[in-house]
Short mmCIF file of C-alpha atoms in Angstrom, two decimals:
data_model
loop_
_atom_site.label_atom_id
_atom_site.label_comp_id
_atom_site.label_asym_id
_atom_site.label_seq_id
_atom_site.Cartn_x
_atom_site.Cartn_y
_atom_site.Cartn_z
CA MET A 1 0.00 0.00 0.00
CA GLN A 2 1.24 3.44 -0.96
CA HIS A 3 -0.64 5.40 1.68
CA SER A 4 -1.03 4.75 5.34
CA ILE A 5 -3.17 6.24 8.10
CA ARG A 6 -0.84 7.89 10.60
CA ARG A 7 -3.34 9.61 12.87
CA LEU A 8 -7.01 9.16 13.73
CA VAL A 9 -9.27 11.30 15.88
CA LEU A 10 -12.51 9.52 16.77
CA ASP A 11 -15.67 10.46 18.63
CA VAL A 12 -16.57 7.29 20.53
CA LEU A 13 -19.45 6.25 22.75
CA LYS A 14 -18.33 3.57 25.18
CA LEU A 15 -19.74 1.77 28.19
CA ARG A 16 -18.29 2.87 31.54
CA ASP A 17 -16.57 -0.49 31.91
CA PRO A 18 -13.80 -1.18 31.08
CA PRO A 19 -12.48 2.12 32.51
CA LEU A 20 -10.37 4.51 30.42
CA PRO A 21 -6.88 3.16 31.30
CA GLU A 22 -7.82 -0.42 30.32
CA PHE A 23 -9.67 0.82 27.23
CA ALA A 24 -6.71 2.92 26.08
CA SER A 25 -4.24 0.09 26.80
CA THR A 26 -6.34 -2.35 24.78
CA LEU A 27 -6.37 0.05 21.81
CA CYS A 28 -2.64 0.59 22.16
CA SER A 29 -2.05 -3.16 21.98
CA LEU A 30 -3.34 -3.23 18.39
CA PRO A 31 -0.73 -3.74 15.67
CA ASN A 32 0.89 -0.61 14.15
CA ILE A 33 -0.35 1.67 16.94
CA GLU A 34 2.36 3.73 18.59
CA GLY A 35 0.28 5.82 20.97
CA VAL A 36 -3.28 6.37 22.11
CA LYS A 37 -4.84 9.31 23.93
CA VAL A 38 -8.37 8.99 25.31
CA SER A 39 -10.10 12.08 26.73
CA LEU A 40 -13.42 12.06 28.53
CA VAL A 41 -15.93 14.43 26.93
CA GLU A 42 -19.17 13.53 28.67
CA ILE A 43 -20.26 11.02 31.25
CA ASP A 44 -23.67 9.38 31.64
CA GLN A 45 -25.13 6.70 33.92
CA ASN A 46 -23.98 3.80 31.73
CA THR A 47 -21.90 5.42 29.03
CA GLU A 48 -19.00 7.78 28.38
CA SER A 49 -18.39 9.92 25.32
CA VAL A 50 -14.68 9.99 24.66
CA LYS A 51 -12.32 11.52 22.15
CA VAL A 52 -9.77 8.96 20.99
CA ILE A 53 -6.56 10.04 19.31
CA MET A 54 -4.48 7.25 17.82
CA GLU A 55 -1.12 7.59 16.18
CA GLY A 56 0.89 4.95 14.42
CA ASN A 57 1.92 3.62 11.09
CA ASN A 58 -0.61 2.10 8.71
CA ILE A 59 -3.52 2.12 11.21
CA ASN A 60 -6.30 -0.24 10.18
CA LEU A 61 -9.64 1.44 10.89
CA ASP A 62 -11.58 -1.84 10.59
CA THR A 63 -9.40 -3.46 13.25
CA VAL A 64 -9.88 -0.45 15.50
CA GLN A 65 -13.63 -0.57 14.98
CA LYS A 66 -13.77 -4.30 15.75
CA MET A 67 -11.67 -3.93 18.89
CA MET A 68 -13.94 -1.13 20.09
CA LYS A 69 -17.07 -3.19 19.45
CA ASP A 70 -15.56 -6.11 21.36
CA HIS A 71 -15.13 -3.77 24.33
CA GLY A 72 -18.59 -2.24 24.25
CA ALA A 73 -17.79 0.92 22.31
CA VAL A 74 -19.05 2.38 19.02
CA ILE A 75 -17.47 4.99 16.77
CA HIS A 76 -19.83 7.93 16.36
CA SER A 77 -17.70 9.82 13.89
CA VAL A 78 -14.22 9.99 12.45
CA ASP A 79 -13.27 13.60 13.20
CA GLU A 80 -9.76 13.75 11.81
CA VAL A 81 -7.57 11.52 9.68
CA VAL A 82 -3.96 11.99 8.69
CA VAL A 83 -2.86 9.90 5.72
CA GLN A 84 0.70 10.01 4.41
CA LYS A 85 2.75 8.27 1.82
CA LYS A 86 4.91 5.57 3.33
CA ASP A 87 8.20 7.36 2.74
CA SER A 88 6.86 10.83 3.57
CA SER A 89 8.71 12.78 6.20
CA ILE A 90 6.46 15.86 6.40
CA ASN A 91 4.73 16.59 9.68
CA LEU A 92 1.08 17.52 9.14
CA MET B 1 1.68 -21.56 31.94
CA GLU B 2 1.24 -18.48 29.77
CA SER B 3 -2.26 -19.51 28.73
CA LEU B 4 -3.19 -20.08 32.40
CA SER B 5 -2.10 -16.56 33.32
CA ARG B 6 -4.07 -15.28 30.32
CA VAL B 7 -7.18 -17.10 31.58
CA ILE B 8 -6.65 -15.61 35.06
CA ASP B 9 -6.27 -12.12 33.55
CA ARG B 10 -9.47 -12.59 31.58
CA ILE B 11 -11.37 -13.76 34.68
CA ARG B 12 -10.02 -10.74 36.56
CA LEU B 13 -11.24 -8.47 33.76
CA TYR B 14 -14.68 -10.13 33.79
CA ILE B 15 -14.89 -9.62 37.56
CA GLU B 16 -13.90 -5.97 37.17
CA VAL B 17 -16.33 -5.27 34.32
CA THR B 18 -19.31 -6.91 36.02
CA HIS B 19 -18.49 -5.74 39.58
CA ILE B 20 -19.30 -9.27 40.73
CA SER B 21 -16.82 -9.22 43.62
CA ASP B 22 -19.21 -7.21 45.83
CA ILE B 23 -22.08 -9.57 45.09
CA ALA B 24 -19.92 -12.67 45.53
CA ARG B 25 -18.73 -11.35 48.90
CA ARG B 26 -22.32 -10.97 50.07
CA TYR B 27 -23.20 -14.44 48.78
CA PHE B 28 -20.19 -15.89 50.58
CA VAL B 29 -20.88 -14.36 54.00
CA LYS B 30 -24.65 -14.71 53.94
CA ASN B 31 -24.65 -18.32 52.80
CA GLY B 32 -21.60 -19.18 54.86
CA MET B 33 -23.55 -18.02 57.90
CA ASP B 34 -26.56 -20.06 56.72
CA GLY B 35 -24.35 -23.16 56.58
CA SER B 36 -22.93 -22.65 60.07
CA MET B 37 -26.30 -21.83 61.63
CA THR B 38 -28.07 -24.79 60.03
CA VAL B 39 -25.47 -27.26 61.24
CA LEU B 40 -25.38 -25.56 64.65
CA GLY B 41 -29.13 -26.17 64.87
CA ILE B 42 -28.63 -29.83 63.94
CA ILE B 43 -25.80 -30.25 66.46
CA LEU B 44 -27.58 -28.53 69.34
CA GLY B 45 -30.81 -30.35 68.56
CA SER B 46 -28.93 -33.67 68.56
CA TRP B 47 -27.30 -32.74 71.86
CA ALA B 48 -30.66 -31.88 73.40
CA ALA B 49 -32.04 -35.19 72.13
CA ARG B 50 -28.96 -37.02 73.55
CA VAL B 51 -27.92 -38.47 70.18
CA GLU B 52 -24.87 -40.68 70.83
CA ASN B 53 -24.22 -41.90 67.32
CA PRO B 54 -21.97 -39.46 65.38
CA TYR B 55 -23.00 -41.10 62.09
CA ILE B 56 -26.55 -39.72 62.51
CA ILE B 57 -25.25 -36.16 63.02
CA VAL B 58 -22.76 -36.41 60.12
CA MET B 59 -25.41 -37.72 57.74
CA ALA B 60 -27.99 -35.13 58.84
CA GLY B 61 -25.34 -32.41 58.47
CA LEU B 62 -24.18 -33.66 55.05
CA GLY B 63 -27.79 -33.86 53.87
CA ALA B 64 -28.33 -30.25 54.93
CA CYS B 65 -24.99 -29.28 53.28
CA LEU B 66 -25.99 -30.95 50.03
CA ALA B 67 -29.43 -29.32 50.04
CA MET B 68 -27.97 -25.87 50.74
CA GLY B 69 -25.19 -26.39 48.19
CA VAL B 70 -27.51 -27.49 45.36
CA SER B 71 -30.06 -24.81 46.23
CA GLY B 72 -27.28 -22.20 46.24
CA LEU B 73 -25.80 -23.42 42.95
CA PHE B 74 -29.05 -23.42 40.99
CA GLY B 75 -30.64 -20.45 42.75
CA ALA B 76 -27.65 -18.16 42.28
CA TYR B 77 -27.03 -19.29 38.69
CA ILE B 78 -30.58 -18.65 37.50
CA THR B 79 -30.96 -15.41 39.47
CA GLU B 80 -27.63 -14.01 38.32
CA LYS B 81 -28.23 -15.08 34.72
CA ALA B 82 -31.56 -13.21 34.65
CA GLU B 83 -30.01 -10.12 36.27
CA ARG B 84 -27.11 -10.10 33.81
CA LYS B 85 -29.44 -10.44 30.81
CA LYS B 86 -31.31 -7.38 32.04
CA ILE B 87 -28.06 -5.44 32.52
CA ILE B 88 -26.85 -6.33 29.00
CA LYS B 89 -30.19 -5.22 27.49
CA ASP B 90 -30.00 -1.94 29.42
CA LEU B 91 -26.43 -1.38 28.22
CA GLU B 92 -27.40 -2.17 24.63
CA GLU B 93 -30.14 0.45 24.87
CA SER B 94 -27.66 2.95 26.30
CA ILE B 95 -25.13 2.46 23.53
CA LEU B 96 -27.69 1.89 20.75
CA SER B 97 -25.76 -1.13 19.55
CA ASP B 98 -25.80 -4.86 20.22
CA LEU B 99 -23.11 -6.26 22.49
CA GLU B 100 -22.95 -9.71 20.84
CA GLY B 101 -19.45 -11.14 21.27
CA SER B 102 -18.30 -8.18 23.35
CA LEU B 103 -16.31 -8.26 26.58
CA GLN B 104 -19.45 -7.32 28.52
CA GLN B 105 -21.50 -10.12 26.94
CA ASN B 106 -18.80 -12.74 27.60
CA ALA B 107 -18.36 -11.50 31.17
CA SER B 108 -22.11 -11.71 31.73
CA GLU B 109 -22.10 -15.32 30.61
CA PHE B 110 -19.23 -16.21 32.93
CA VAL B 111 -20.44 -14.38 36.04
CA PRO B 112 -23.50 -16.58 36.88
CA THR B 113 -21.19 -19.60 37.12
CA LEU B 114 -18.88 -17.80 39.53
CA ALA B 115 -21.81 -16.59 41.64
CA ALA B 116 -23.27 -20.12 41.67
CA LEU B 117 -19.96 -21.63 42.84
CA VAL B 118 -19.60 -19.10 45.67
CA ASP B 119 -23.23 -19.43 46.67
CA GLY B 120 -23.17 -23.22 46.55
CA LEU B 121 -19.78 -23.87 48.11
CA SER B 122 -19.78 -21.34 50.97
CA PRO B 123 -22.52 -23.02 53.09
CA THR B 124 -20.99 -26.42 52.35
CA LEU B 125 -17.57 -25.22 53.50
CA THR B 126 -18.75 -23.65 56.75
CA ALA B 127 -21.05 -26.60 57.52
CA MET B 128 -18.21 -29.07 56.95
CA ILE B 129 -16.02 -27.22 59.48
CA SER B 130 -18.64 -27.93 62.15
CA LEU B 131 -18.98 -31.58 61.14
CA VAL B 132 -15.26 -32.45 61.25
CA PRO B 133 -15.27 -33.38 65.00
CA PHE B 134 -18.11 -35.86 64.42
CA ILE B 135 -16.27 -37.41 61.48
CA ILE B 136 -13.26 -37.84 63.82
CA SER B 137 -15.61 -39.29 66.43
CA MET B 138 -16.85 -41.85 63.89
CA VAL B 139 -13.35 -43.35 63.81
CA LYS B 140 -13.33 -43.36 67.64
CA ILE B 141 -10.50 -40.88 68.09
CA ILE B 142 -12.59 -38.67 70.37
CA SER B 143 -15.84 -39.31 72.21
CA ILE B 144 -19.16 -38.04 70.90
CA TRP B 145 -19.54 -35.67 73.86
CA ASP B 146 -16.12 -34.12 73.19
CA SER B 147 -17.18 -33.81 69.52
CA TYR B 148 -20.21 -31.78 70.55
CA ILE B 149 -18.04 -29.33 72.53
CA VAL B 150 -15.32 -29.04 69.85
CA SER B 151 -17.90 -28.67 67.09
CA ILE B 152 -19.82 -25.91 68.92
CA ILE B 153 -16.54 -24.06 69.56
CA LEU B 154 -15.60 -24.43 65.85
CA THR B 155 -19.04 -23.22 64.73
CA PHE B 156 -18.93 -20.15 66.94
CA GLY B 157 -15.34 -19.60 65.74
CA THR B 158 -16.54 -19.75 62.11
CA LEU B 159 -19.35 -17.28 62.84
CA PHE B 160 -16.89 -14.98 64.61
CA ALA B 161 -14.47 -15.20 61.66
CA LEU B 162 -17.25 -14.31 59.20
CA GLY B 163 -18.08 -11.34 61.41
CA LEU B 164 -14.42 -10.27 61.51
CA TYR B 165 -14.36 -10.41 57.71
CA LEU B 166 -17.46 -8.18 57.52
CA GLY B 167 -15.91 -5.77 60.02
CA ARG B 168 -12.80 -5.62 57.86
CA ILE B 169 -14.90 -4.82 54.79
CA ALA B 170 -16.82 -2.12 56.69
CA ARG B 171 -13.52 -0.78 58.12
CA GLU B 172 -15.08 -0.70 61.57
CA ARG B 173 -14.43 -2.54 64.81
CA MET B 174 -13.99 -6.09 63.57
CA TRP B 175 -14.61 -7.79 66.92
CA LEU B 176 -17.99 -6.03 67.21
CA TYR B 177 -19.12 -7.58 63.94
CA GLY B 178 -17.74 -10.90 65.12
CA LEU B 179 -19.75 -10.69 68.33
CA GLN B 180 -22.93 -9.83 66.42
CA MET B 181 -22.55 -13.00 64.36
CA VAL B 182 -21.88 -15.06 67.49
CA ALA B 183 -24.99 -13.52 69.10
CA ALA B 184 -27.11 -14.98 66.29
CA GLY B 185 -25.67 -18.41 67.14
CA VAL B 186 -26.39 -17.85 70.84
CA VAL B 187 -30.05 -17.19 70.00
CA ILE B 188 -30.27 -20.58 68.26
CA ALA B 189 -28.55 -22.25 71.23
CA PHE B 190 -30.96 -20.62 73.66
CA VAL B 191 -34.06 -21.68 71.71
CA VAL B 192 -32.84 -25.25 71.27
CA PHE B 193 -31.98 -25.56 74.97
CA VAL B 194 -35.37 -24.20 75.98
CA LEU B 195 -37.10 -26.66 73.62
CA GLY B 196 -34.83 -29.48 74.86
CA GLY B 197 -35.60 -28.58 78.48
CA MET B 198 -39.33 -28.53 77.78
CA GLN B 199 -39.13 -32.01 76.28
CA THR B 200 -37.34 -33.50 79.32
CA THR B 201 -39.75 -31.96 81.86
#
């Protein structure tokens, strides 16, 4: 593949369990992910709205989506995507 | 070995996600107390009736253990399964998505089994502690009358230990909780002795 997703910003609705540290660690354990930042936006009785920022090399959105579903979370929207050519060195 | 630690990690995650540890703790103490109290009733009743054959007490105690164990296993499993199904449906409504194959769904399928084991085994365990002296008496190591005394001490000790555990959870004076549990046993003893006394007069 010529292009790869380097950065994703997602609006996610997740259940309150697992808590944020476990949720973030699980996402970070996915292949090609170098770092994950999860910020709490809104909290409800059973759910949390969170902003997930993922950085890595050649991030697979389908894998991310599946992992989230397995942990009781759904992607509401993809708010930002950074795609770069494999050999690109520019910093967007 | 690695797969075993992975299984343990998964069970730990299931426990964390479902918050079952609080419920299991309640099941353990409540049913553990049931086990001790039931066998205490059998032992004191047998003493009042001057039962001299330890086999009768052991079999009556084991029968009660089995009944409590099976009742606990099935009762807790079905109750917890129904509760978990409700929780999953509520969560699915909250997230507007199905949770089929998710961590929460898998945890909810595992948790009734854990609750059933705790609920079924705790009365059996505490009841067996009280029956040990009579099992020893069956092989003529100690007399039946010594078995009664040792067993009553062990039963009150078990009740006190359960109370201490509750006191530790509440982070209050542990011995006070222990004494409250023992007091419940004393009530049984009092009633049985009154009934026993009425029968002999």
